[in-house]
CSV table of C-alpha atoms and ligand atoms in Angstrom, one decimal:
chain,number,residue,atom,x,y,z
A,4,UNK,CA,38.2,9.7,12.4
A,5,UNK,CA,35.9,9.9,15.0
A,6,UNK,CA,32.4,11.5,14.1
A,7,UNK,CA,33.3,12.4,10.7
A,8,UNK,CA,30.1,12.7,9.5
A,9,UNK,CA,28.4,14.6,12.4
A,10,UNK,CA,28.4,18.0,12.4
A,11,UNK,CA,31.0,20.0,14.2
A,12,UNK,CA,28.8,21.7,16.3
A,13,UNK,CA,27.6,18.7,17.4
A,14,UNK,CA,29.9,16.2,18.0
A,15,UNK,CA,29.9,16.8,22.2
A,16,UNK,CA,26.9,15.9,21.7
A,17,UNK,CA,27.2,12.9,20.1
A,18,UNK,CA,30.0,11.8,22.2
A,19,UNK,CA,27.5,12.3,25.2
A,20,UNK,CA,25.1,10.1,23.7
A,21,UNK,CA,27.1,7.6,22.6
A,22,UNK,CA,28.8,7.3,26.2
A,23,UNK,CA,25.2,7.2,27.3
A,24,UNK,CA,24.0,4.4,25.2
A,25,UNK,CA,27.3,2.5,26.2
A,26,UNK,CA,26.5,2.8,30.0
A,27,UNK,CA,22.5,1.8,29.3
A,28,UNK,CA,20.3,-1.2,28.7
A,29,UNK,CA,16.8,-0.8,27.7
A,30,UNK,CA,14.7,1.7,25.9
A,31,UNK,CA,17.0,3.3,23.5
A,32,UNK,CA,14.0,5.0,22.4
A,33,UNK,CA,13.8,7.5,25.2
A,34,UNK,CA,17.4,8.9,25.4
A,35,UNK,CA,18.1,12.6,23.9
A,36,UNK,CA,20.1,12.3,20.9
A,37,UNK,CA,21.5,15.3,18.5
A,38,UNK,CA,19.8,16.6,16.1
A,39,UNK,CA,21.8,15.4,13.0
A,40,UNK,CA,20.0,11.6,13.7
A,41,UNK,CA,16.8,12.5,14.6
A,42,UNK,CA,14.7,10.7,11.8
A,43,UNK,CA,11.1,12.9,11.0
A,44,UNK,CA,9.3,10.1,10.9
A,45,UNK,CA,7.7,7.7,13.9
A,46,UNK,CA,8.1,4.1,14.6
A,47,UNK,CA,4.6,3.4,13.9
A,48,UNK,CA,5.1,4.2,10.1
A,49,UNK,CA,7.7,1.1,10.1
A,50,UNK,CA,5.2,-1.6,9.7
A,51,UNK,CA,4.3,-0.8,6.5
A,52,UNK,CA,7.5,-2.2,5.6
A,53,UNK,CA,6.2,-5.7,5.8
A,54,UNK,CA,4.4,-4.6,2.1
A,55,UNK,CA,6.4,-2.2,0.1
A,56,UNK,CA,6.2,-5.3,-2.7
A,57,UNK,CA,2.2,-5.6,-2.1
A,58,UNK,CA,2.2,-7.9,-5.4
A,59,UNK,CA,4.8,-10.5,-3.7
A,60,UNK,CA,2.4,-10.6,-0.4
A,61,UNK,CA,-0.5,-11.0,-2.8
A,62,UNK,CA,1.5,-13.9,-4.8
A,63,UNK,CA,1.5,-16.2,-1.8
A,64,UNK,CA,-2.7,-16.2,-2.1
A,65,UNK,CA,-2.0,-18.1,-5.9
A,66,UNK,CA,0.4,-20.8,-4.8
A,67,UNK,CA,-1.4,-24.4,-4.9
A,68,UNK,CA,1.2,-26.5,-3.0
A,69,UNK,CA,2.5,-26.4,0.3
A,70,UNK,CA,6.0,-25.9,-0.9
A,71,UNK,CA,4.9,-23.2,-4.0
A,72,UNK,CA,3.5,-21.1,-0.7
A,73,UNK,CA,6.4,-22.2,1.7
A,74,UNK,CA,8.7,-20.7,-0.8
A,75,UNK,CA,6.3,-17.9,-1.9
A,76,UNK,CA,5.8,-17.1,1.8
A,77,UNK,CA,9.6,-16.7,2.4
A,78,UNK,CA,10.4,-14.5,-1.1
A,79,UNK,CA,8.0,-12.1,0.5
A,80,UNK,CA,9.9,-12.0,3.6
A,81,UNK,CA,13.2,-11.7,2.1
A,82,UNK,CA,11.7,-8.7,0.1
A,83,UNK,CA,10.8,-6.7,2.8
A,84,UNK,CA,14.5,-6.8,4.5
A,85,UNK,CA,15.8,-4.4,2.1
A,86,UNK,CA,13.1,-1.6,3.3
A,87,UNK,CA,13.1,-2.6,6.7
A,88,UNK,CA,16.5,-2.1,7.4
A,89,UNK,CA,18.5,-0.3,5.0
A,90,UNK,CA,16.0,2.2,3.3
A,91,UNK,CA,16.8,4.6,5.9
A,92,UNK,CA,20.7,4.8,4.8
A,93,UNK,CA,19.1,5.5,1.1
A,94,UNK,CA,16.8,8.3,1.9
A,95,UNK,CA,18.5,10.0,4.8
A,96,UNK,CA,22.3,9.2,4.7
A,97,UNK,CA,22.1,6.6,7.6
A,98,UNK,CA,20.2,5.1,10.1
A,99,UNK,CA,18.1,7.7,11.9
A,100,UNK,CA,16.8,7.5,15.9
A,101,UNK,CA,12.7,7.5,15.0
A,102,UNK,CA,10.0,9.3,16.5
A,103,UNK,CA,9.4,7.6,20.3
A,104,UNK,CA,5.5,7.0,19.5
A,105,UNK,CA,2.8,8.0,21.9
A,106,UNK,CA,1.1,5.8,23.7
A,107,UNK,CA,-2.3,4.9,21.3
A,108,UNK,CA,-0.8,7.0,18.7
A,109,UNK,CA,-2.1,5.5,15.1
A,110,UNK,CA,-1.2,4.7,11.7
A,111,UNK,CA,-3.7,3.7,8.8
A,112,UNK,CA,-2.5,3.1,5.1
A,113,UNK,CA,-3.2,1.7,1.9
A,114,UNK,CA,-1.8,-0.2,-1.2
A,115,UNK,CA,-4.1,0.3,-3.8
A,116,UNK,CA,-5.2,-2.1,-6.5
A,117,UNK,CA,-3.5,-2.8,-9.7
A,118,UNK,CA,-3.5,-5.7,-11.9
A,119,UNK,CA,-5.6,-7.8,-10.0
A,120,UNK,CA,-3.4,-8.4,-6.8
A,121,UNK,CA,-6.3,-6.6,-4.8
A,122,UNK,CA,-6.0,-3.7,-2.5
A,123,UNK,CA,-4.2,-4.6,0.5
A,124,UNK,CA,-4.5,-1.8,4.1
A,125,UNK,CA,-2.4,-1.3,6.8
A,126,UNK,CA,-3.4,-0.7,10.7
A,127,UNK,CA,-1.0,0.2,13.4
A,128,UNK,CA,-1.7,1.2,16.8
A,129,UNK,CA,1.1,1.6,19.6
A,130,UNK,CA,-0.2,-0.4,22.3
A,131,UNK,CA,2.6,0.5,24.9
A,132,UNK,CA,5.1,4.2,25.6
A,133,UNK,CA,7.5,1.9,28.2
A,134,UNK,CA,8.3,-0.3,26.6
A,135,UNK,CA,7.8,1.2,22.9
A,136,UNK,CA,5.5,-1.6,21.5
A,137,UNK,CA,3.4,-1.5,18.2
A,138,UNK,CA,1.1,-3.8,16.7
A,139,UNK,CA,-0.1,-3.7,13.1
A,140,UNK,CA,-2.5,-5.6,10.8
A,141,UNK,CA,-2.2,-5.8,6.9
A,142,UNK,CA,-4.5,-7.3,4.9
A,143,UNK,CA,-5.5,-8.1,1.8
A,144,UNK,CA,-9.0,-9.3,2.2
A,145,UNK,CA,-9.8,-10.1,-1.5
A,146,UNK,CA,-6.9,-12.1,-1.7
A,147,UNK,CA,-7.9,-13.6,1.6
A,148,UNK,CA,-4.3,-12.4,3.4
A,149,UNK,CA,-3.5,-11.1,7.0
A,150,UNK,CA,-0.5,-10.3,9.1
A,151,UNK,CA,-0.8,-9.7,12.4
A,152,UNK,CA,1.9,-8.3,14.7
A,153,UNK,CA,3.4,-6.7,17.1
A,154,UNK,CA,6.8,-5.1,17.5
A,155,UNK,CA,9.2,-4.2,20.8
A,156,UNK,CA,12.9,-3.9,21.0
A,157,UNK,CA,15.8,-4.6,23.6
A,158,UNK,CA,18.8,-2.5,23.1
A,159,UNK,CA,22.2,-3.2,24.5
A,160,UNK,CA,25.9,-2.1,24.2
A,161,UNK,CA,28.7,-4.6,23.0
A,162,UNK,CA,32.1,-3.6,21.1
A,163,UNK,CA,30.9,-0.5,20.4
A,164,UNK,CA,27.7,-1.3,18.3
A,165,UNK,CA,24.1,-1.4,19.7
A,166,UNK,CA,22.8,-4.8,19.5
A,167,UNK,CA,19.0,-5.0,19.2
A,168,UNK,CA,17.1,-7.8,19.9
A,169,UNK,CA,13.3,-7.5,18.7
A,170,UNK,CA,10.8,-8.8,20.5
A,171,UNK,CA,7.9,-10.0,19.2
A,172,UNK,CA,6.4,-12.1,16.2
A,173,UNK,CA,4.1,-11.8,13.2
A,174,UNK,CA,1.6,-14.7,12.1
A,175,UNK,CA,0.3,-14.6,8.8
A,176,UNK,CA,-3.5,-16.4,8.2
A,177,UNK,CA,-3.7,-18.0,4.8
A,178,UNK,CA,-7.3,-18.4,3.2
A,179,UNK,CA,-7.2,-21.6,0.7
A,180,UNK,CA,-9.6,-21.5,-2.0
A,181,UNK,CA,-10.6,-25.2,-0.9
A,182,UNK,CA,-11.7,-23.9,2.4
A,183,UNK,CA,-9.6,-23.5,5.6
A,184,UNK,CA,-6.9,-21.3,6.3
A,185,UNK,CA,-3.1,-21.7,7.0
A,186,UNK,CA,-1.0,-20.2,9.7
A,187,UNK,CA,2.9,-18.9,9.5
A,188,UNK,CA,4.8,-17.8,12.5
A,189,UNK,CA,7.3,-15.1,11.0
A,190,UNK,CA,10.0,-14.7,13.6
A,191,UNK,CA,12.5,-11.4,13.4
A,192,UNK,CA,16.0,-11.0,13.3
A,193,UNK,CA,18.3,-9.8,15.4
A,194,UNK,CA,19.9,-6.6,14.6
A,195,UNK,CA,23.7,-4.7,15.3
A,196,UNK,CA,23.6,-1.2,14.6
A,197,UNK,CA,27.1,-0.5,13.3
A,198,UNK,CA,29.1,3.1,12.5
A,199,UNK,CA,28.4,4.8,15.5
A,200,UNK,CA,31.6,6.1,15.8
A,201,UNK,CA,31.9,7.9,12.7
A,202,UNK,CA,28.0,8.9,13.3
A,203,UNK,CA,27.1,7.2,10.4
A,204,UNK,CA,24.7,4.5,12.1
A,205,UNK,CA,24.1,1.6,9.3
A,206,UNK,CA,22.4,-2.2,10.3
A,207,UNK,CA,23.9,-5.8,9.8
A,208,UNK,CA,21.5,-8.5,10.2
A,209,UNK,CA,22.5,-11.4,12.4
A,210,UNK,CA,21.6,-14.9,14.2
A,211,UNK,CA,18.3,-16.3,13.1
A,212,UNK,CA,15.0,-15.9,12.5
A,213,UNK,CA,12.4,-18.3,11.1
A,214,UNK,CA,9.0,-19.5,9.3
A,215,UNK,CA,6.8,-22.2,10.7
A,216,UNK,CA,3.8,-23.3,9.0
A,217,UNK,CA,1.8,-24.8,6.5
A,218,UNK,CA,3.6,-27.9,6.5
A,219,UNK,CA,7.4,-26.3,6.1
A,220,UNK,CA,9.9,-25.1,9.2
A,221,UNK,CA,12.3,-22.3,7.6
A,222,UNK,CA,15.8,-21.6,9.4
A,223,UNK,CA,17.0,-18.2,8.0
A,224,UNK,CA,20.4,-17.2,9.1
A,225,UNK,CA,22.4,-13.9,8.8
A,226,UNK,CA,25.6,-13.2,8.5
A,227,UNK,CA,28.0,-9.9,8.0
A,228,UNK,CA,30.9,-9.1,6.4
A,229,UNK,CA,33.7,-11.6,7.3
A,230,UNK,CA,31.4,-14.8,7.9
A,231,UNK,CA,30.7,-17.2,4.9
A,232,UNK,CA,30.8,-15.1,2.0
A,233,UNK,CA,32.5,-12.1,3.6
A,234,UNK,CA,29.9,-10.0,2.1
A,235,UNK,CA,27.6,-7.4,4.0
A,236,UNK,CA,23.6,-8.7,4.4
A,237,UNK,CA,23.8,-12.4,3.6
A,238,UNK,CA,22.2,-15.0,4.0
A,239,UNK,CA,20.9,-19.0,4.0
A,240,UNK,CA,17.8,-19.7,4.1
A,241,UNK,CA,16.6,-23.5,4.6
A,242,UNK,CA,13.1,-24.7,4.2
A,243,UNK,CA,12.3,-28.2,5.4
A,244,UNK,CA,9.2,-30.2,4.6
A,245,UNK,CA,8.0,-31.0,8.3
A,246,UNK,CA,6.9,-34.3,7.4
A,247,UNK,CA,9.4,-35.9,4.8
A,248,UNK,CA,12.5,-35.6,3.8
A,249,UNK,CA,14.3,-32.7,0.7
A,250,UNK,CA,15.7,-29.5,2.0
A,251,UNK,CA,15.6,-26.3,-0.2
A,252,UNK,CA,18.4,-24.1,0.3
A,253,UNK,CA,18.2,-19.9,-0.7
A,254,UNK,CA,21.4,-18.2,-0.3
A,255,UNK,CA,22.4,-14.2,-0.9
A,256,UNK,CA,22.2,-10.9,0.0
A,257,UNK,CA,18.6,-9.9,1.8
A,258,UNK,CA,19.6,-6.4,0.3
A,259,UNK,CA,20.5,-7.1,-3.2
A,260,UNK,CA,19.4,-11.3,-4.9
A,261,UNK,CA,19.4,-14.8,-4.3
A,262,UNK,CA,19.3,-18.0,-5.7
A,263,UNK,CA,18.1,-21.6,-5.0
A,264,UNK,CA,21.3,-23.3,-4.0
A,265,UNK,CA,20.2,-26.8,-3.1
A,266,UNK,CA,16.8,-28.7,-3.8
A,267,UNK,CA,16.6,-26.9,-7.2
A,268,UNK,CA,18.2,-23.6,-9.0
A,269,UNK,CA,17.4,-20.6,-10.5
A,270,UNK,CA,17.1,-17.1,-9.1
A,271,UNK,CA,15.1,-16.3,-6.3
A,272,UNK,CA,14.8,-12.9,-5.2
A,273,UNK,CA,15.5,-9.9,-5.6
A,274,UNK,CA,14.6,-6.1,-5.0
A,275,UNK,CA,16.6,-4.3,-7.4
A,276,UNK,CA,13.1,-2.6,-8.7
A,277,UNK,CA,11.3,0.1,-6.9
A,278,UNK,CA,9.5,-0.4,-3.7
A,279,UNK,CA,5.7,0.9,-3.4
A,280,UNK,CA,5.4,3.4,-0.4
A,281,UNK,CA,2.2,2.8,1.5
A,282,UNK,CA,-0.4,6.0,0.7
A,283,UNK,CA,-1.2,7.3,4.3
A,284,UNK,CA,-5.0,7.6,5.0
A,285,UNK,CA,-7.5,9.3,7.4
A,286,UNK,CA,-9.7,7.5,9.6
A,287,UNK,CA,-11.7,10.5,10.2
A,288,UNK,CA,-15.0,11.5,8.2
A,289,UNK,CA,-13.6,12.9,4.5
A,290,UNK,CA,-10.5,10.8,4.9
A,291,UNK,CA,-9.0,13.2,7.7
A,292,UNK,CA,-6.8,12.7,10.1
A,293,UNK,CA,-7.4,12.7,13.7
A,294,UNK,CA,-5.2,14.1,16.6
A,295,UNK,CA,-3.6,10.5,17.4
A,296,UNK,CA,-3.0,10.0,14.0
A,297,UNK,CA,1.0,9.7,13.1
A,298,UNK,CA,1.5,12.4,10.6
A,299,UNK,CA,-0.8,14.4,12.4
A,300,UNK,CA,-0.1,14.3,16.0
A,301,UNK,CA,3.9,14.7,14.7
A,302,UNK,CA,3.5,17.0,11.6
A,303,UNK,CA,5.5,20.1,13.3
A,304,UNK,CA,8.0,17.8,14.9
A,305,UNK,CA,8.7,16.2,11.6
A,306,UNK,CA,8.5,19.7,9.3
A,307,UNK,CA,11.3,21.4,12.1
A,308,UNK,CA,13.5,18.2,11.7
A,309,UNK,CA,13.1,18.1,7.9
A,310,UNK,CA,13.8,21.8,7.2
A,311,UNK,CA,16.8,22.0,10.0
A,312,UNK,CA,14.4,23.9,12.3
A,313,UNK,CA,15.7,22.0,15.5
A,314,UNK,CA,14.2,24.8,17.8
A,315,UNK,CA,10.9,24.6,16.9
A,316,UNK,CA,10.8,21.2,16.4
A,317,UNK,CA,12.3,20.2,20.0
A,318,UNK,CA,10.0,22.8,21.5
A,319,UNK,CA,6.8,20.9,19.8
A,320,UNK,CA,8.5,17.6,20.6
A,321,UNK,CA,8.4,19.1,24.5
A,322,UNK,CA,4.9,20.3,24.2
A,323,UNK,CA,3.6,16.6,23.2
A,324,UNK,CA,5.3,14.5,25.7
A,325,UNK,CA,4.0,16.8,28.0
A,326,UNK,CA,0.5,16.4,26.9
A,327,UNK,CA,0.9,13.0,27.2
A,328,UNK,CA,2.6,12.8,30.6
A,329,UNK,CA,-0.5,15.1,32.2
A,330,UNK,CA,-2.7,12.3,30.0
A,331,UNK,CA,-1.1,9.6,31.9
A,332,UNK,CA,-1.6,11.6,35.1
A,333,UNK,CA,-5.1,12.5,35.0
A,334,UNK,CA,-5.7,8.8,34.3
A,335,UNK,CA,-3.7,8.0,37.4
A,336,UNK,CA,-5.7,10.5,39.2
A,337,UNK,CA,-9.4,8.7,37.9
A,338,UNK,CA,-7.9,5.2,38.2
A,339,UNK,CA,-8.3,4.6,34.4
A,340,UNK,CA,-5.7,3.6,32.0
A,341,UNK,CA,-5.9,4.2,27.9
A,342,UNK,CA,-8.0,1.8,26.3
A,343,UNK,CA,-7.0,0.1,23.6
A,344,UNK,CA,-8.8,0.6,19.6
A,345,UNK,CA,-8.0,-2.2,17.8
A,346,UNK,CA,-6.4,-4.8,19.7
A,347,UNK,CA,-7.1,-6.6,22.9
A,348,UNK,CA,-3.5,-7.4,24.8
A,349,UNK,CA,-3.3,-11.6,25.6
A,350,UNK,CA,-0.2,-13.0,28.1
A,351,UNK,CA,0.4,-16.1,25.4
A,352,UNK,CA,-0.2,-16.8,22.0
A,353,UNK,CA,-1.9,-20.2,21.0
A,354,UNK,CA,-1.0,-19.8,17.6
A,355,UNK,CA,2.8,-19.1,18.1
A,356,UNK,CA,3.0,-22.1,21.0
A,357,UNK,CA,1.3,-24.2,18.5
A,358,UNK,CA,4.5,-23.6,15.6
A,359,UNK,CA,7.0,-22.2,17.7
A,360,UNK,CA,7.8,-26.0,19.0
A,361,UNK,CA,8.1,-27.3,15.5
A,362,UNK,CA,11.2,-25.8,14.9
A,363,UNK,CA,12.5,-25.1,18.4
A,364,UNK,CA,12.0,-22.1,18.9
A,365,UNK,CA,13.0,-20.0,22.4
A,366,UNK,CA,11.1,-18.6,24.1
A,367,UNK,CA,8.1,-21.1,24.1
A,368,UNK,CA,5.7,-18.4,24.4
A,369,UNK,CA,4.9,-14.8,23.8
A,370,UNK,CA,2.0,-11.8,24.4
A,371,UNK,CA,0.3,-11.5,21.1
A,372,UNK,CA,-1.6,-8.5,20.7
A,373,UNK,CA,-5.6,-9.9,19.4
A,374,UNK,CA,-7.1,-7.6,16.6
A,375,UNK,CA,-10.2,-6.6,16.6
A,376,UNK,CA,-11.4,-6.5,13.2
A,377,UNK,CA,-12.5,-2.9,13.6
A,378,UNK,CA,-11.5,-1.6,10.3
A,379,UNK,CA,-12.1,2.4,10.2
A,380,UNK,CA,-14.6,2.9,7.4
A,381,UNK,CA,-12.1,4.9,5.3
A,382,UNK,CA,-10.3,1.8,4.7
A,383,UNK,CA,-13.3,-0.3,3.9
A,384,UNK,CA,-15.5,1.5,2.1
B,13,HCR,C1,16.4,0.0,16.7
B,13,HCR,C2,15.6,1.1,16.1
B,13,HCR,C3,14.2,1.1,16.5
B,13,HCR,C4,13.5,-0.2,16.0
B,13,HCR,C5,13.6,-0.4,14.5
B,13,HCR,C6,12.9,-1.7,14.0
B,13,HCR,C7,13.5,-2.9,14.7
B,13,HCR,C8,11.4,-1.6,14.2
B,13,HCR,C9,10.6,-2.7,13.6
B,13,HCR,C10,10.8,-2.7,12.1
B,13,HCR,O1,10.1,-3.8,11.5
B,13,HCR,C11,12.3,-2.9,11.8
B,13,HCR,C12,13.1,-1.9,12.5
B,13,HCR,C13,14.1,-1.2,11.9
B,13,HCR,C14,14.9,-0.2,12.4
B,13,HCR,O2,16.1,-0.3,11.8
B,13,HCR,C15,15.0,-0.3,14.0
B,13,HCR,C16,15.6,1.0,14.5
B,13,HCR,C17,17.1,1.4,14.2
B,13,HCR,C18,17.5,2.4,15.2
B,13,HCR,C19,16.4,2.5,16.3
B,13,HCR,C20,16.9,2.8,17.7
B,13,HCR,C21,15.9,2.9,18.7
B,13,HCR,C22,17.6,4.2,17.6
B,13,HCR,C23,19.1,4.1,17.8
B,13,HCR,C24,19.7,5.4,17.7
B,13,HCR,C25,20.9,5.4,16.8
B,13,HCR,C26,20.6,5.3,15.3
B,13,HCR,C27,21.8,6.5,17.1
């Protein structure tokens, strides 16, 4: 039945929104939705779901052969799918619509140290309101590790799911203890976002995404229920040595395991144990947070929707996009725009042309968004 799990109250309102979304391509992000899916939490709190497993990320640093890091590269991956894309059905029920972030709104977190896999921080700034775009750093310096990314979406509206395609890429810088350093394009998936109907909003996985680097191409395909295993979040990974011959195969479920199927056996991954939640930090003096920081800049929004205060928190949602709109006009007015902290926009990226072309991938470029090493003290003292 139709909108079983909305609330009566509000299911005109969902039926408005969905008939909305069905008539729209674009940014998803700034459409009105009812309050039952409003998640309290901003889209610049979802990079830190690259390292909810900071001890797999650190494992790639200890890998001495270009196929022990391919392969240590891509169970690192796999490991964050589970976060990325199905935690939110976990802790709230179902997919949620996120906090729209503010333009130079920011996010600063940290993994702390244990057993030796070094402390490992997170950055994210959003660099763009339309589109929504965020880029995010994460590094673990003593293990000589950094990602750097950035994330956009393009929604659109087919049999009655929202297909998402995300734009944007991540490379990941590898120290070697013998000098140099080794680059991996991480590519993302694309994403349906399924149970709208019933106002249950859950995400398959599907086409491709893939790893290029150090020596290895990986082809990672996903597939739903109904396609080769006719099981929900599956899929076959294949890591090729770039130049020779001897395929590695990983099949299973992004969510659950996998094994090696081809080019060896054994088990592979899996995130059946808990995930480690980033620990939020303030870039301010005393560790404090500072008025464009995430859980400060949204802390009312977030308590209203939490505690089923829709009022107040629509009415502090209202007051803080229209901050920002008067922001954006007074800037208008002065002929100045909002600068950038941490990253410096670029129209290509060298890096991803460079590995993009070893395994075909479309399209041959993209913007990158350069860090600029400008670590706030909190983080790196
Ligand atoms: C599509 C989405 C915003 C973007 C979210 C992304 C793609 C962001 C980057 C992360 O690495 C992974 C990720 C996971 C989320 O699942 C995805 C969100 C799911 C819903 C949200 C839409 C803008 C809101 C749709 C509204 C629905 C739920 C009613």
């Amino acid at each position: 039945q139709a909108g079983e799990a909305v609330p009566v109250a509000q299911r005109g309102s969902w039926t408005s929104f969905l008939k909305s979304i069905a008539s729209f391509s674009g940014d998803l992000s700034s459409l009105t939705a009812p309050p039952f899916i409003l998640s309290p939490v901003s889209l610049t709190e979802f990079p830190a779901y690259w390292c909810e497993r900071p001890e797999l990320f650190a494992a790639i640093a200890d890998a001495t052969t270009e196929e022990a890091r391919a392969l240590a590269v891509l169970k690192w991956f796999m490991s964050t799918l589970k976060g990325q894309y199905t935690s939110r059905n976990e802790s709230m029920g179902s997919e949620k619509k996120p906090l729209n972030p503010a333009l130079g709104e920011l996010f600063y977190g940290v993994w702390p140290d244990k057993n030796g896999r070094g402390q490992t921080d997170l950055l994210v700034e959003q660099v763009s309101h339309h589109p929504p775009i965020t880029a995010y750093v994460i590094e673990n310096r003593s293990k000589g590790l950094k990602l750097v990314g950035h994330s956009a979406q393009k929604t659109s509206f087919s049999g009655g799911s929202i297909i998402v395609k995300q734009i944007g890429h991540a490379v990941l810088t590898v120290k070697l203890p013998a000098g140099g350093e080794v680059q991996y394009l991480v590519t993302l998936p694309r994403l349906r976002i399924d149970g709208l109907w019933y106002g249950s909003p859950y995400i398959e996985l599907s086409d491709h995404s893939y790893i290029v680097g150090g020596g290895y191409t990986c082809n990672i395909e996903y597939k739903g229920k109904g396609y080769f295993s006719g099981k929900a979040h599956t899929f076959k990974a294949t890591l090729s040595p770039i130049h020779s011959s001897g395929d590695i195969v990983v099949e299973g479920t992004w969510h659950q395991n996998s094994k090696i199927t081809h080019g060896g056996s054994g088990s592979f991954h899996d995130v059946s144990a808990p995930k480690e939640e980033v620990t939020a930090v303030g870039a301010e003096a005393g560790g404090e947070m500072g008025g464009m920081e995430t859980r400060k800049l949204w802390q009312f929004v977030s308590k209203g929707i939490r505690e089923g205060d829709f009022d107040s928190a629509s009415k502090e949602k209202t007051r803080i996009e229209n901050e920002m709109r008067q922001r954006r006009k007074d800037e208008a007015a002065s002929g100045t725009t909002w600068p950038m902290k941490h990253f410096k926009p670029l129209g290509s990226d060298p890096v991803y042309e460079k590995l993009a072309v070893l395994a075909d991938i479309t399209p041959e470029t993209e913007d990158t968004y350069v860090f600029q090493d400008n670590w706030p003290a909190t983080l790196r003292s």
